[in-house]
Amino acid sequence: MKPDISKQMLRLLFWETTIKCNLSCAHCRRVAGDEAATFDMSTEQAKGMVDQLAQVGIRQGFMPILVFSGGEPLCREDLFEVVEYAGAKGLTPALATNGTLIDEKIAGRIMQSGIRRVSISLDGATSDVHNKLRQQAGSFESAMKGIEHLKSKEVPFQINVTITKYNCDQLEEIYELAKELGSAALHLFMLVPVGCGQQFNRNEMLNAAEYEEMMLKIAEMDSRGDLHVKVTCGPHYERVIRESGLAQDRSRSDLNTKHPGHGGASKGCLAGLGVLFVGHNGDVFPCGYLPINCGNVTARTIEDIWYGNRDLARMRDVNELEGKCGLCGYKNVCGGCRARAYAETGNYMSEEPFCEYVPPKAKKRS
């Protein structure tokens, strides 16, 4: 039976506020350079997008979280004007930044604007590892200073880490660093080879067996209960924690837990299911790593796209999954990463290529 998309809740919308960035990270999803910023949405268009998102919130009975991302969002001159506009419309604003541009003044503006949480990207527990991936000397030190400025203004923050071969052996150190800094959460991103990430060689990325081992370590960390840990772009984590008996209540650190869909366990891959990504020029995608264009907010409303796009509807239907994902007993809680499937095969409904698990039904067929 196909899901009733009229009941499908949009929990998070990530907006690429600008293509501009002061760094050139090795694993970034963006391909275009700063010159493409001429196509960034105007202030008026951005506020129109906010109005559209608020309308979806009214229809579904709770307001989504709007994550101001990039590029580097602090490179956008009208950022705080749009943040404040979103807050006035009842949306929950959050900021995703590399942290290097946050000084005392910017931290004060973040606090005053009503941003509920800031995510800072740290791709290692030490400067040598982080700076190698960020491809800029001193970026680790600048991000750490940014965190201290946020702390001085009592702005909640979380640490985001993209896991690669370069930093996977620092997992425990990263965890301890996040605790020491007073982070509200630690979000671990499993690399999706898109954008600049396509330049990574296979031997620079974790393979399926290493992903499995990494997720078991993460589940053990989360079970300690002293820091909220979340895996992003690793939907098979939902299977791992069930098989290991380490499933936790992951609602405790969500930005908004007052409404259904904002807390607790959920399907692993949320591309088009609870999440949307709006590019800097208004193009809409199921997530920031899956280049399937579903429309543009300057031509169609988010509501029309969210409820009416055929690609989004297909992604929500687990019966459309192919390969071993389609045979898997965990497909309702995992679903495989649709972006990695697309990067590997050009078909976003094919099986997750970085999953070691073989369902019993698939074994019988082999």
Short mmCIF file of C-alpha atoms in Angstrom, two decimals:
data_model
loop_
_atom_site.label_atom_id
_atom_site.label_comp_id
_atom_site.label_asym_id
_atom_site.label_seq_id
_atom_site.Cartn_x
_atom_site.Cartn_y
_atom_site.Cartn_z
CA MET A 1 0.00 0.00 0.00
CA LYS A 2 1.34 3.43 -0.92
CA PRO A 3 1.72 5.98 1.89
CA ASP A 4 -0.86 8.76 2.22
CA ILE A 5 1.29 11.75 1.29
CA SER A 6 -1.39 14.13 2.51
CA LYS A 7 -0.26 13.07 6.00
CA GLN A 8 3.44 13.36 5.16
CA MET A 9 5.11 15.80 7.56
CA LEU A 10 7.94 18.10 6.55
CA ARG A 11 10.22 18.23 9.58
CA LEU A 12 13.34 19.95 8.26
CA LEU A 13 14.06 22.23 5.35
CA PHE A 14 17.72 22.94 4.60
CA TRP A 15 18.26 26.14 2.66
CA GLU A 16 21.52 26.75 0.84
CA THR A 17 21.45 30.45 1.63
CA THR A 18 24.36 31.19 -0.69
CA ILE A 19 26.86 29.28 -2.81
CA LYS A 20 29.62 31.50 -1.39
CA CYS A 21 32.07 29.98 1.05
CA ASN A 22 35.36 31.03 2.61
CA LEU A 23 36.62 27.42 2.56
CA SER A 24 36.95 24.73 -0.12
CA CYS A 25 36.42 21.49 1.79
CA ALA A 26 37.42 18.21 0.18
CA HIS A 27 34.06 16.56 0.91
CA CYS A 28 31.71 19.48 0.19
CA ARG A 29 28.51 18.84 -1.76
CA ARG A 30 28.82 22.06 -3.78
CA VAL A 31 30.41 22.09 -7.23
CA ALA A 32 29.94 25.70 -8.39
CA GLY A 33 32.29 28.44 -7.17
CA ASP A 34 31.58 31.82 -5.58
CA GLU A 35 30.89 33.36 -8.99
CA ALA A 36 27.58 31.47 -9.04
CA ALA A 37 26.39 33.61 -6.11
CA THR A 38 24.87 35.99 -8.66
CA PHE A 39 22.08 33.39 -8.84
CA ASP A 40 21.43 33.36 -5.07
CA MET A 41 17.81 34.11 -4.25
CA SER A 42 17.09 37.75 -3.43
CA THR A 43 15.87 38.86 -0.01
CA GLU A 44 12.34 39.11 -1.36
CA GLN A 45 12.51 35.61 -2.86
CA ALA A 46 13.96 34.19 0.35
CA LYS A 47 11.14 35.68 2.40
CA GLY A 48 8.66 34.27 -0.11
CA MET A 49 10.18 30.82 0.49
CA VAL A 50 9.76 31.36 4.24
CA ASP A 51 6.09 32.23 3.69
CA GLN A 52 5.65 29.03 1.69
CA LEU A 53 7.28 26.91 4.38
CA ALA A 54 5.14 28.49 7.08
CA GLN A 55 2.06 27.61 5.01
CA VAL A 56 3.14 23.95 5.03
CA GLY A 57 3.54 24.22 8.79
CA ILE A 58 0.02 25.56 9.17
CA ARG A 59 -1.38 22.74 7.04
CA GLN A 60 0.41 19.96 8.92
CA GLY A 61 -0.15 21.42 12.39
CA PHE A 62 3.44 22.23 13.40
CA MET A 63 6.20 24.40 12.03
CA PRO A 64 9.26 22.79 10.42
CA ILE A 65 12.82 23.62 11.39
CA LEU A 66 14.49 25.87 8.82
CA VAL A 67 18.25 25.26 8.68
CA PHE A 68 20.20 28.16 7.19
CA SER A 69 23.06 26.38 5.45
CA GLY A 70 25.42 26.98 2.57
CA GLY A 71 28.03 27.40 1.17
CA GLU A 72 28.77 29.46 4.22
CA PRO A 73 25.58 31.22 5.36
CA LEU A 74 27.52 33.94 7.19
CA CYS A 75 28.71 35.14 3.76
CA ARG A 76 25.12 36.23 3.00
CA GLU A 77 24.60 39.90 3.88
CA ASP A 78 20.87 39.69 4.66
CA LEU A 79 21.13 36.44 6.63
CA PHE A 80 19.88 37.77 9.95
CA GLU A 81 17.07 39.73 8.31
CA VAL A 82 15.71 36.49 6.83
CA VAL A 83 16.34 34.55 10.07
CA GLU A 84 14.29 37.06 12.05
CA TYR A 85 11.55 36.97 9.41
CA ALA A 86 11.40 33.18 9.69
CA GLY A 87 11.15 33.37 13.47
CA ALA A 88 8.32 35.90 13.20
CA LYS A 89 6.45 33.41 10.98
CA GLY A 90 6.68 30.76 13.69
CA LEU A 91 9.43 28.66 12.10
CA THR A 92 12.33 27.29 14.16
CA PRO A 93 15.56 28.73 12.72
CA ALA A 94 18.89 26.90 12.98
CA LEU A 95 22.29 27.72 11.50
CA ALA A 96 24.82 25.35 9.87
CA THR A 97 28.26 26.94 9.57
CA ASN A 98 31.94 26.11 9.46
CA GLY A 99 32.33 28.44 12.44
CA THR A 100 35.40 30.29 11.19
CA LEU A 101 33.60 33.62 10.69
CA ILE A 102 32.01 33.74 14.15
CA ASP A 103 33.56 36.50 16.24
CA GLU A 104 32.08 38.16 19.31
CA LYS A 105 29.90 40.51 17.25
CA ILE A 106 28.54 37.77 14.99
CA ALA A 107 27.85 35.54 18.01
CA GLY A 108 25.85 38.39 19.51
CA ARG A 109 23.82 38.78 16.31
CA ILE A 110 23.17 35.02 16.23
CA MET A 111 21.87 35.16 19.79
CA GLN A 112 19.68 38.21 19.15
CA SER A 113 18.25 36.84 15.88
CA GLY A 114 16.51 33.94 17.59
CA ILE A 115 18.54 31.09 16.07
CA ARG A 116 17.77 28.07 18.23
CA ARG A 117 20.97 26.14 17.60
CA VAL A 118 24.18 26.42 15.60
CA SER A 119 25.94 23.42 14.09
CA ILE A 120 29.69 23.74 13.74
CA SER A 121 31.59 21.46 11.38
CA LEU A 122 34.65 19.82 12.90
CA ASP A 123 36.19 17.07 10.81
CA GLY A 124 38.68 15.88 13.35
CA ALA A 125 39.65 16.20 16.98
CA THR A 126 42.96 17.79 16.00
CA SER A 127 43.94 20.63 13.72
CA ASP A 128 46.06 18.51 11.38
CA VAL A 129 43.15 16.24 10.43
CA HIS A 130 40.50 18.98 10.30
CA ASN A 131 42.65 21.42 8.32
CA LYS A 132 43.56 18.73 5.78
CA LEU A 133 39.89 18.08 4.96
CA ARG A 134 38.95 21.77 5.12
CA GLN A 135 41.96 22.58 2.93
CA GLN A 136 42.85 25.72 4.86
CA ALA A 137 45.47 26.18 7.55
CA GLY A 138 44.06 27.58 10.77
CA SER A 139 40.44 26.61 10.05
CA PHE A 140 40.32 24.31 13.09
CA GLU A 141 41.59 27.04 15.39
CA SER A 142 39.12 29.55 13.92
CA ALA A 143 36.20 27.14 14.36
CA MET A 144 37.19 26.54 17.99
CA LYS A 145 37.28 30.29 18.59
CA GLY A 146 33.83 30.53 17.00
CA ILE A 147 32.54 27.93 19.46
CA GLU A 148 33.96 29.90 22.39
CA HIS A 149 32.20 33.05 21.16
CA LEU A 150 28.90 31.14 20.94
CA LYS A 151 29.40 29.82 24.46
CA SER A 152 30.04 33.34 25.74
CA LYS A 153 26.60 34.34 24.39
CA GLU A 154 24.99 31.12 25.67
CA VAL A 155 24.00 30.05 22.16
CA PRO A 156 23.37 26.26 21.99
CA PHE A 157 25.56 24.48 19.46
CA GLN A 158 26.24 21.01 18.15
CA ILE A 159 29.25 19.44 16.44
CA ASN A 160 28.88 17.98 12.92
CA VAL A 161 31.51 15.54 11.64
CA THR A 162 31.78 13.87 8.22
CA ILE A 163 33.35 10.44 8.72
CA THR A 164 36.13 9.40 6.33
CA LYS A 165 39.26 7.25 6.52
CA TYR A 166 41.11 10.38 7.63
CA ASN A 167 39.23 10.82 10.90
CA CYS A 168 37.50 7.51 11.70
CA ASP A 169 40.24 6.55 14.15
CA GLN A 170 39.54 9.78 16.06
CA LEU A 171 35.92 8.93 16.82
CA GLU A 172 36.45 8.59 20.57
CA GLU A 173 38.55 11.76 20.68
CA ILE A 174 35.87 13.66 18.75
CA TYR A 175 33.23 12.40 21.17
CA GLU A 176 35.27 13.52 24.18
CA LEU A 177 36.00 16.88 22.57
CA ALA A 178 32.29 17.50 21.94
CA LYS A 179 31.57 16.69 25.60
CA GLU A 180 34.39 18.92 26.82
CA LEU A 181 33.17 21.83 24.69
CA GLY A 182 29.63 21.49 26.05
CA SER A 183 28.04 20.56 22.73
CA ALA A 184 24.31 19.82 22.80
CA ALA A 185 24.81 16.97 20.34
CA LEU A 186 27.24 15.19 18.07
CA HIS A 187 25.98 14.54 14.54
CA LEU A 188 28.05 12.09 12.52
CA PHE A 189 27.64 12.27 8.73
CA MET A 190 28.48 9.27 6.58
CA LEU A 191 30.14 10.57 3.42
CA VAL A 192 28.00 10.74 0.29
CA PRO A 193 30.25 10.96 -2.80
CA VAL A 194 28.69 13.96 -4.54
CA GLY A 195 30.06 17.39 -5.40
CA CYS A 196 33.70 17.68 -4.34
CA GLY A 197 33.25 14.38 -2.50
CA GLN A 198 33.35 12.62 -5.88
CA GLN A 199 37.09 13.25 -5.85
CA PHE A 200 37.53 10.87 -2.92
CA ASN A 201 39.05 7.54 -3.88
CA ARG A 202 37.45 4.33 -2.66
CA ASN A 203 40.38 3.80 -0.30
CA GLU A 204 39.67 7.19 1.31
CA MET A 205 36.08 6.23 2.16
CA LEU A 206 34.83 3.59 4.56
CA ASN A 207 33.70 0.41 2.87
CA ALA A 208 30.50 -1.44 3.81
CA ALA A 209 32.18 -3.57 6.51
CA GLU A 210 33.88 -0.52 8.01
CA TYR A 211 30.58 1.38 8.04
CA GLU A 212 29.05 -1.49 9.99
CA GLU A 213 31.88 -1.45 12.52
CA MET A 214 31.70 2.33 12.82
CA MET A 215 27.97 2.30 13.46
CA LEU A 216 28.37 -0.25 16.25
CA LYS A 217 30.92 2.05 17.89
CA ILE A 218 28.55 5.00 17.51
CA ALA A 219 25.66 3.03 19.00
CA GLU A 220 27.80 2.16 22.01
CA MET A 221 28.71 5.83 22.43
CA ASP A 222 25.10 6.93 22.28
CA SER A 223 24.15 4.27 24.83
CA ARG A 224 26.33 6.03 27.42
CA GLY A 225 23.65 8.70 27.63
CA ASP A 226 25.87 11.69 28.41
CA LEU A 227 25.84 13.17 24.90
CA HIS A 228 23.20 12.97 22.21
CA VAL A 229 24.69 11.24 19.16
CA LYS A 230 22.96 11.13 15.79
CA VAL A 231 23.94 9.45 12.52
CA THR A 232 23.08 11.28 9.29
CA CYS A 233 23.26 9.72 5.80
CA GLY A 234 23.76 6.32 7.41
CA PRO A 235 20.21 4.92 7.40
CA HIS A 236 21.35 1.36 8.12
CA TYR A 237 22.21 2.65 11.61
CA GLU A 238 18.50 2.08 12.31
CA ARG A 239 19.04 -1.64 11.67
CA VAL A 240 22.33 -1.79 13.56
CA ILE A 241 20.93 -0.34 16.78
CA ARG A 242 18.00 -2.74 16.69
CA GLU A 243 20.18 -5.79 16.09
CA SER A 244 22.67 -4.73 18.75
CA GLY A 245 20.01 -3.92 21.34
CA LEU A 246 21.47 -0.42 21.69
CA ALA A 247 18.47 1.56 20.43
CA GLN A 248 18.14 4.80 22.38
CA ASP A 249 15.55 7.55 22.89
CA ARG A 250 16.88 10.01 20.32
CA SER A 251 14.26 12.69 20.96
CA ARG A 252 16.01 14.20 23.96
CA SER A 253 18.12 16.69 22.01
CA ASP A 254 15.79 17.60 19.15
CA LEU A 255 15.12 21.30 18.61
CA ASN A 256 11.38 20.79 18.82
CA THR A 257 9.85 17.76 20.49
CA LYS A 258 6.37 19.15 21.09
CA HIS A 259 4.88 17.67 17.96
CA PRO A 260 4.85 14.26 16.29
CA GLY A 261 7.57 13.99 13.69
CA HIS A 262 10.05 16.04 15.73
CA GLY A 263 11.30 13.32 18.01
CA GLY A 264 11.91 9.64 18.57
CA ALA A 265 13.04 6.99 16.12
CA SER A 266 12.29 7.47 12.45
CA LYS A 267 13.04 6.00 9.05
CA GLY A 268 16.76 6.15 8.35
CA CYS A 269 16.77 7.96 5.00
CA LEU A 270 14.57 11.04 5.23
CA ALA A 271 15.23 12.36 1.72
CA GLY A 272 11.84 13.60 0.58
CA LEU A 273 10.22 11.87 3.55
CA GLY A 274 10.75 14.38 6.35
CA VAL A 275 13.41 16.56 4.74
CA LEU A 276 13.77 18.90 1.76
CA PHE A 277 16.72 20.88 0.47
CA VAL A 278 16.38 24.22 -1.32
CA GLY A 279 19.39 25.29 -3.36
CA HIS A 280 20.77 28.82 -3.46
CA ASN A 281 18.81 29.58 -6.65
CA GLY A 282 15.53 28.12 -5.37
CA ASP A 283 15.77 24.63 -6.88
CA VAL A 284 14.30 21.96 -4.61
CA PHE A 285 15.88 18.56 -4.00
CA PRO A 286 14.97 15.56 -1.78
CA CYS A 287 18.16 16.23 0.19
CA GLY A 288 21.38 18.13 -0.29
CA TYR A 289 23.16 15.09 -1.70
CA LEU A 290 20.57 13.85 -4.20
CA PRO A 291 20.55 15.93 -7.43
CA ILE A 292 16.97 15.16 -8.45
CA ASN A 293 15.36 18.52 -9.21
CA CYS A 294 11.78 18.57 -7.91
CA GLY A 295 10.93 22.15 -8.84
CA ASN A 296 11.83 25.71 -7.90
CA VAL A 297 10.29 27.80 -5.11
CA THR A 298 10.21 30.87 -7.35
CA ALA A 299 7.91 29.02 -9.78
CA ARG A 300 6.00 26.55 -7.56
CA THR A 301 5.22 26.58 -3.87
CA ILE A 302 6.89 24.26 -1.40
CA GLU A 303 3.44 22.92 -0.60
CA ASP A 304 2.82 21.97 -4.24
CA ILE A 305 6.24 20.35 -4.52
CA TRP A 306 6.08 18.53 -1.18
CA TYR A 307 2.68 16.98 -1.79
CA GLY A 308 2.68 16.74 -5.57
CA ASN A 309 6.12 15.78 -6.87
CA ARG A 310 6.31 12.29 -8.39
CA ASP A 311 9.94 11.62 -7.45
CA LEU A 312 9.24 12.45 -3.80
CA ALA A 313 6.17 10.19 -3.86
CA ARG A 314 8.24 7.35 -5.27
CA MET A 315 10.94 7.72 -2.61
CA ARG A 316 8.28 7.46 0.09
CA ASP A 317 7.06 4.13 -1.23
CA VAL A 318 9.25 1.34 0.20
CA ASN A 319 7.66 -1.06 -2.29
CA GLU A 320 9.57 0.78 -5.02
CA LEU A 321 12.97 -0.10 -3.49
CA GLU A 322 15.10 -2.35 -5.68
CA GLY A 323 17.82 -4.93 -5.10
CA LYS A 324 18.43 -6.18 -1.59
CA CYS A 325 16.86 -3.01 -0.13
CA GLY A 326 13.54 -4.09 -1.63
CA LEU A 327 13.87 -7.51 0.02
CA CYS A 328 15.05 -6.22 3.38
CA GLY A 329 12.95 -6.64 6.51
CA TYR A 330 14.31 -3.33 7.77
CA LYS A 331 13.24 -1.28 4.75
CA ASN A 332 10.56 0.57 6.73
CA VAL A 333 13.10 1.91 9.24
CA CYS A 334 16.18 2.14 7.01
CA GLY A 335 15.41 2.43 3.31
CA GLY A 336 19.07 2.76 2.34
CA CYS A 337 20.69 6.03 1.31
CA ARG A 338 18.95 7.13 -1.87
CA ALA A 339 21.76 9.60 -2.66
CA ARG A 340 24.52 6.98 -2.48
CA ALA A 341 22.39 4.64 -4.59
CA TYR A 342 22.02 7.39 -7.20
CA ALA A 343 25.73 8.27 -7.12
CA GLU A 344 26.61 4.62 -7.66
CA THR A 345 24.04 3.63 -10.29
CA GLY A 346 22.12 6.68 -11.51
CA ASN A 347 18.97 5.10 -10.04
CA TYR A 348 17.86 6.52 -6.70
CA MET A 349 15.74 3.47 -5.92
CA SER A 350 18.55 0.92 -6.32
CA GLU A 351 20.09 -0.79 -3.30
CA GLU A 352 22.34 0.98 -0.81
CA PRO A 353 25.90 0.31 -2.04
CA PHE A 354 27.60 0.79 1.35
CA CYS A 355 25.57 -1.69 3.38
CA GLU A 356 27.06 -5.06 4.34
CA TYR A 357 23.79 -6.63 5.47
CA VAL A 358 22.26 -9.28 3.22
CA PRO A 359 18.57 -9.93 3.95
CA PRO A 360 17.48 -13.60 4.31
CA LYS A 361 15.23 -13.21 1.25
CA ALA A 362 18.21 -12.05 -0.82
CA LYS A 363 20.28 -15.02 0.35
CA LYS A 364 17.57 -17.42 -0.82
CA ARG A 365 17.63 -15.87 -4.29
CA SER A 366 21.40 -16.10 -4.66
#
